[in-house]
Coordinates of C-alpha atoms in Angstrom, one line a residue:
M25 CA -10.7 58.3 62.0
D26 CA -13.4 59.8 64.7
Y27 CA -15.8 61.2 61.8
R28 CA -17.8 63.0 64.6
S29 CA -14.6 65.2 65.5
A30 CA -14.0 65.7 61.8
F31 CA -17.5 66.3 60.5
L32 CA -19.5 67.9 63.3
S33 CA -18.9 70.8 65.2
P34 CA -20.2 70.0 68.9
S35 CA -22.1 73.3 68.8
D36 CA -24.1 72.6 65.7
L37 CA -24.7 69.0 66.7
E38 CA -26.0 70.2 70.2
S39 CA -28.5 72.7 68.7
F40 CA -29.7 70.3 66.1
T41 CA -30.3 67.7 68.4
A42 CA -32.4 70.0 70.8
H43 CA -34.6 70.7 67.7
L44 CA -34.9 67.0 66.7
Q45 CA -36.2 65.9 69.7
R46 CA -38.7 68.6 69.7
S47 CA -39.7 67.9 66.1
Q48 CA -43.0 65.7 64.9
R49 CA -43.4 66.7 61.3
I50 CA -40.2 66.1 59.5
V51 CA -39.4 65.9 55.8
A52 CA -36.3 64.5 54.2
V53 CA -35.2 64.9 50.7
P54 CA -32.6 62.7 49.7
G55 CA -30.7 62.0 46.6
A56 CA -28.0 59.9 45.2
G57 CA -25.5 60.9 47.8
L58 CA -27.7 58.9 50.3
S59 CA -26.8 55.8 48.3
A60 CA -23.0 56.8 47.4
S61 CA -21.5 54.8 50.4
S62 CA -23.5 51.7 49.0
G63 CA -21.2 51.5 46.1
L64 CA -23.9 53.2 43.5
P65 CA -22.7 56.0 41.0
T66 CA -24.1 59.4 41.4
F67 CA -23.8 60.1 37.7
R68 CA -23.1 63.5 38.9
G69 CA -20.5 66.4 37.6
A70 CA -17.3 64.7 36.3
G71 CA -18.4 61.5 37.3
G72 CA -21.8 61.6 35.4
L73 CA -20.8 59.5 32.3
W74 CA -21.7 55.8 31.8
R75 CA -19.5 54.7 29.2
N76 CA -19.1 57.8 27.0
Y77 CA -22.5 58.9 27.5
N78 CA -23.8 61.6 29.6
A79 CA -26.0 59.6 32.0
T80 CA -28.9 62.3 31.5
S81 CA -29.0 62.0 27.8
L82 CA -30.1 58.2 28.3
A83 CA -32.7 59.0 30.8
T84 CA -35.2 60.6 28.0
P85 CA -38.2 59.3 26.2
G86 CA -36.2 60.2 22.8
A87 CA -33.3 58.2 24.0
F88 CA -35.5 55.3 24.3
R89 CA -37.3 55.6 21.1
S90 CA -33.8 56.3 19.2
D91 CA -32.1 53.4 20.7
P92 CA -34.0 51.3 23.3
G93 CA -31.0 48.5 23.5
L94 CA -28.7 51.0 24.6
V95 CA -31.0 52.6 26.9
W96 CA -32.2 49.3 28.4
M97 CA -28.3 47.9 28.7
F98 CA -27.7 51.2 31.1
Y99 CA -30.6 50.5 33.2
S100 CA -30.1 46.8 33.1
Y101 CA -26.5 47.6 34.7
R102 CA -28.1 50.1 37.2
R103 CA -30.5 47.5 38.3
H104 CA -27.8 44.8 38.6
M105 CA -25.7 47.5 40.6
S106 CA -28.6 48.0 43.0
L107 CA -29.4 44.6 43.4
N108 CA -26.1 43.6 44.4
A109 CA -25.6 46.4 46.6
K110 CA -26.7 46.8 50.4
P111 CA -28.4 49.6 52.1
N112 CA -26.1 51.5 54.2
P113 CA -26.4 53.2 57.7
A114 CA -28.0 56.1 56.7
H115 CA -30.9 54.3 55.0
Y116 CA -31.3 52.3 58.3
A117 CA -31.2 55.6 60.4
L118 CA -34.0 57.0 58.1
A119 CA -35.9 53.8 58.5
E120 CA -35.8 53.9 62.2
L121 CA -36.6 57.4 62.2
A122 CA -39.9 56.7 60.5
R123 CA -40.8 54.4 63.0
R124 CA -40.1 56.7 65.8
K125 CA -41.8 59.7 64.2
P126 CA -45.0 59.0 62.5
E127 CA -45.4 62.2 61.0
F128 CA -41.8 61.8 59.3
L129 CA -42.0 61.7 55.4
T130 CA -39.0 61.1 52.9
L131 CA -39.4 62.4 49.5
S132 CA -36.6 60.3 47.8
Q133 CA -35.3 60.9 44.5
N134 CA -33.5 57.7 44.4
V135 CA -34.6 55.0 42.3
D136 CA -32.3 52.2 43.6
G137 CA -35.0 50.2 45.8
L138 CA -32.3 50.8 48.8
S139 CA -34.7 52.6 51.2
P140 CA -37.7 49.9 51.1
R141 CA -34.9 47.4 51.5
A142 CA -33.8 49.0 54.8
G143 CA -37.2 48.6 56.2
H144 CA -38.3 52.2 55.7
P145 CA -42.1 52.1 56.1
A146 CA -43.8 52.1 52.6
D147 CA -46.3 54.7 53.6
Q148 CA -43.6 57.2 54.7
V149 CA -41.4 57.2 51.8
K150 CA -42.3 58.6 48.3
L151 CA -40.5 57.7 45.3
L152 CA -40.4 60.9 43.1
H153 CA -38.8 59.4 40.2
G154 CA -40.0 55.7 40.2
S155 CA -38.3 52.7 40.6
L156 CA -35.5 50.7 38.5
F157 CA -37.9 47.5 39.4
D158 CA -40.8 48.6 38.1
V159 CA -41.4 48.1 34.2
K160 CA -44.2 49.4 32.2
C161 CA -45.4 49.6 28.6
E162 CA -43.7 52.2 26.5
D163 CA -47.3 53.0 25.0
E164 CA -49.1 55.0 27.6
S165 CA -52.5 53.8 26.1
C166 CA -51.8 50.3 26.8
G167 CA -51.5 51.1 30.8
Y168 CA -49.4 47.8 31.7
I169 CA -47.1 48.1 34.6
R170 CA -45.2 45.6 36.8
R171 CA -43.8 46.3 39.9
D172 CA -41.3 44.8 42.0
D173 CA -39.7 42.9 39.1
F174 CA -36.0 41.7 40.6
D175 CA -35.2 39.7 37.7
D176 CA -31.3 39.9 36.7
P177 CA -31.3 40.2 33.8
I178 CA -34.9 41.1 33.1
V179 CA -34.2 39.1 29.6
P180 CA -31.2 37.0 28.8
A181 CA -30.0 39.5 26.3
L182 CA -29.3 42.3 28.8
A183 CA -27.3 39.9 31.0
I184 CA -24.1 41.5 32.1
P185 CA -21.2 39.8 30.1
A186 CA -18.8 37.3 32.1
D187 CA -15.1 37.8 32.1
E188 CA -13.3 35.3 29.9
S189 CA -11.4 33.7 32.8
S190 CA -14.5 32.9 35.0
M191 CA -16.4 31.6 32.0
A192 CA -13.4 29.3 31.2
E193 CA -13.2 28.1 34.8
Q194 CA -17.1 27.4 35.1
S195 CA -16.9 25.5 31.8
K196 CA -14.7 22.8 33.6
A197 CA -16.2 22.8 36.9
R198 CA -18.7 20.4 38.0
P199 CA -22.2 21.4 38.0
D200 CA -22.5 21.8 42.2
Q201 CA -19.3 23.8 41.5
A202 CA -20.8 25.9 38.8
L203 CA -23.9 26.4 40.6
Q204 CA -21.7 27.5 43.8
A205 CA -19.6 30.1 41.6
A206 CA -22.7 31.7 40.3
M207 CA -24.3 32.2 43.8
A208 CA -21.0 34.0 44.7
R209 CA -20.8 36.1 41.8
K210 CA -24.6 37.1 42.4
A211 CA -23.7 38.1 46.1
A212 CA -20.9 40.2 44.8
L213 CA -21.1 43.6 43.0
I214 CA -19.6 43.1 39.7
K215 CA -17.4 40.2 39.0
G216 CA -17.9 40.0 35.2
L217 CA -16.7 42.8 32.8
D218 CA -17.5 46.4 33.9
I219 CA -19.6 47.7 31.1
S220 CA -19.7 51.2 32.7
D221 CA -16.0 51.0 31.0
A222 CA -16.3 52.4 27.2
S223 CA -13.3 50.2 26.6
I224 CA -15.3 46.9 27.3
P225 CA -17.4 46.3 24.1
I226 CA -21.2 45.7 24.4
P227 CA -23.2 44.2 21.8
T228 CA -25.9 45.8 19.8
I229 CA -29.1 44.5 21.3
P230 CA -32.2 43.9 18.6
R231 CA -35.8 45.2 19.6
S232 CA -36.5 41.6 19.2
S233 CA -34.3 40.4 22.2
L234 CA -35.6 43.2 24.6
P235 CA -38.7 42.7 26.9
H236 CA -41.9 43.2 25.5
C237 CA -45.3 44.1 27.1
P238 CA -47.3 40.5 27.5
K239 CA -50.6 43.1 27.5
C240 CA -50.6 44.6 24.3
K241 CA -47.9 42.1 22.8
T242 CA -46.6 45.1 20.3
S243 CA -44.6 47.4 22.5
L244 CA -41.6 47.2 24.4
L245 CA -41.4 47.2 28.2
R246 CA -39.3 50.4 29.6
P247 CA -38.1 50.9 32.9
G248 CA -40.8 52.7 35.2
V249 CA -38.7 55.6 36.3
V250 CA -39.5 59.2 35.6
W251 CA -37.3 60.4 32.7
F252 CA -36.5 63.8 31.8
G253 CA -39.4 65.9 30.0
E254 CA -42.1 63.5 32.1
M255 CA -44.4 64.1 34.8
L256 CA -43.7 62.7 38.1
P257 CA -46.2 60.1 39.4
E258 CA -49.8 61.6 40.0
A259 CA -50.4 59.6 42.9
V260 CA -47.0 60.4 44.8
L261 CA -47.6 64.4 44.0
S262 CA -51.2 64.0 45.7
D263 CA -49.9 62.3 48.5
I264 CA -47.1 64.9 49.3
D265 CA -49.5 67.7 48.6
A266 CA -51.8 66.0 51.1
Y267 CA -49.0 66.2 53.5
F268 CA -48.0 69.7 53.3
D269 CA -52.0 70.8 53.0
E270 CA -52.9 68.7 56.2
V271 CA -54.7 71.3 58.6
D272 CA -53.9 71.9 62.3
P273 CA -57.1 70.8 63.9
K274 CA -56.8 73.6 66.8
P275 CA -58.5 76.9 65.8
Q276 CA -56.1 79.8 65.5
A277 CA -56.7 82.1 68.3
E278 CA -55.5 85.4 66.4
A279 CA -58.1 88.0 65.8
G280 CA -59.5 87.6 62.1
N281 CA -58.4 84.1 62.2
K282 CA -60.5 82.5 65.0
G283 CA -61.9 79.5 63.7
H284 CA -59.7 79.4 60.8
M285 CA -57.9 76.0 59.9
Q286 CA -54.3 76.7 59.1
P287 CA -51.9 73.9 57.7
K288 CA -49.8 72.0 60.2
K289 CA -46.4 73.5 60.8
V290 CA -43.2 71.7 59.8
D291 CA -40.7 71.3 62.1
L292 CA -37.6 70.2 60.3
C293 CA -36.2 69.4 56.9
L294 CA -33.5 67.2 56.2
V295 CA -31.6 67.8 52.6
I296 CA -29.4 64.8 52.0
G297 CA -26.7 64.0 49.0
T298 CA -28.5 66.0 46.7
S299 CA -27.4 69.0 44.9
S300 CA -31.2 70.5 45.0
Q301 CA -31.2 71.5 41.2
V302 CA -34.0 69.2 39.8
Y303 CA -37.6 70.3 40.4
P304 CA -39.9 69.7 42.2
A305 CA -37.7 67.9 44.4
A306 CA -35.5 71.1 44.8
G307 CA -38.2 73.2 46.2
Y308 CA -39.3 70.9 49.1
A309 CA -37.2 72.6 51.5
S310 CA -38.3 75.8 50.6
Q311 CA -41.7 74.8 51.2
A312 CA -41.1 73.2 54.6
R313 CA -39.1 76.3 55.5
S314 CA -42.2 78.6 54.7
M315 CA -44.2 76.1 56.9
G316 CA -41.8 76.7 59.7
A317 CA -39.2 74.1 58.9
R318 CA -35.4 74.8 60.0
V319 CA -33.3 73.1 57.3
A320 CA -30.4 70.7 57.9
V321 CA -28.1 69.9 54.6
I322 CA -26.2 66.7 54.7
N323 CA -23.6 66.6 52.0
T324 CA -19.9 66.2 51.1
D325 CA -19.7 69.3 48.8
P326 CA -20.2 72.9 50.6
S327 CA -21.5 74.2 47.2
D328 CA -24.8 72.1 47.8
A329 CA -25.5 74.1 50.9
R330 CA -25.7 77.5 49.2
D331 CA -29.2 78.5 50.2
L332 CA -29.0 77.8 53.8
Q333 CA -30.2 80.7 56.2
E334 CA -29.8 81.5 59.6
G335 CA -30.7 79.0 61.9
D336 CA -29.9 76.3 59.6
W337 CA -27.4 73.6 59.7
F338 CA -24.7 72.2 57.3
F339 CA -23.1 68.8 58.0
K340 CA -20.3 68.3 55.8
G341 CA -19.7 64.4 54.9
D342 CA -20.8 61.1 53.9
A343 CA -24.4 60.5 54.5
A344 CA -23.7 56.7 55.7
D345 CA -21.4 58.5 58.6
I346 CA -23.4 61.6 59.4
V347 CA -27.0 60.7 59.1
P348 CA -27.1 58.1 61.8
E349 CA -24.8 60.1 64.4
I350 CA -27.4 63.5 64.0
L351 CA -30.1 61.2 64.7
K352 CA -28.6 59.1 67.3
S353 CA -30.4 60.9 70.0
V354 CA -33.9 59.8 68.7
I355 CA -33.2 56.5 67.0
G356 CA -30.4 55.3 69.2
E357 CA -27.3 53.2 68.5
P358 CA -27.3 51.3 65.4
K359 CA -27.9 47.7 65.7
A360 CA -24.9 45.3 65.3
S361 CA -26.6 43.7 62.2
E362 CA -26.7 46.9 60.5
V363 CA -23.3 48.3 61.2
G364 CA -21.0 47.8 58.2
K365 CA -23.8 47.1 55.7
A366 CA -22.9 49.4 53.0
G367 CA -22.4 47.2 49.7

């Protein structure tokens, strides 16, 4: 299928391309839909369950206090899935746009680590909700944090259970064959039991078997993500505020404002694969628009484009297809090594 004719009207693409080429200060606000083509669940709507649990109900401090083993099992599953997924063409397109446009800033709601793995410059992506691969002490007074922990599993008790047939085959194999089989499983998504399926039994993990803080040695480590009811990282918010507050060094010529420094204009805001319902991320498009930006929404669901105004754009479809196409006039064609990299 030619997705360009299926999803993009020529007039919209032409007007967007002309504006993109003139734009320097660009903000992107991607959500879970950015990573959907990489095989990662969005946990939205009818698909928002993990086993029989509403995924959002597990993303709270209270849930961790009540059943840290269950919460860690959920996040261990997500870590495993993310490590075995690959950045898709949209991740690579945004990373290339960042290299071409130094004043482009991505304000990501995703915790899966795929944007960094696509080579997105670190100073041009702000992780609003933290990362699955950071862990920290549950006791804030301790202050311990460990970044970029890619161990899978993080402790043996959180290993994804293997299916019985592969376990039996591995027990009969020579050591070198077993190692090759293990490496093959690691390179795939889930080759064991899919513990997101509620019919698959999961163990009750005692507190003693969960990851503990090596600093205070009394509290548990928890995922370094922002849970519902928690504040976003102060340093991240400070960097975003600094971006929006950056002043234009050229004095304003209007009478009464001569010599007054005004914030720089924002040219364009890309809202990618998000329902724009969680704040403060949901407010960044409006903030950019108030500073002069036109808004482009890329989403499979037209209802997520309900706040568009005259002069904005809506591109319906999968971000992995749409984003590289609408940015092509600036970033060029995707490299052959990047085509088909969705997991």
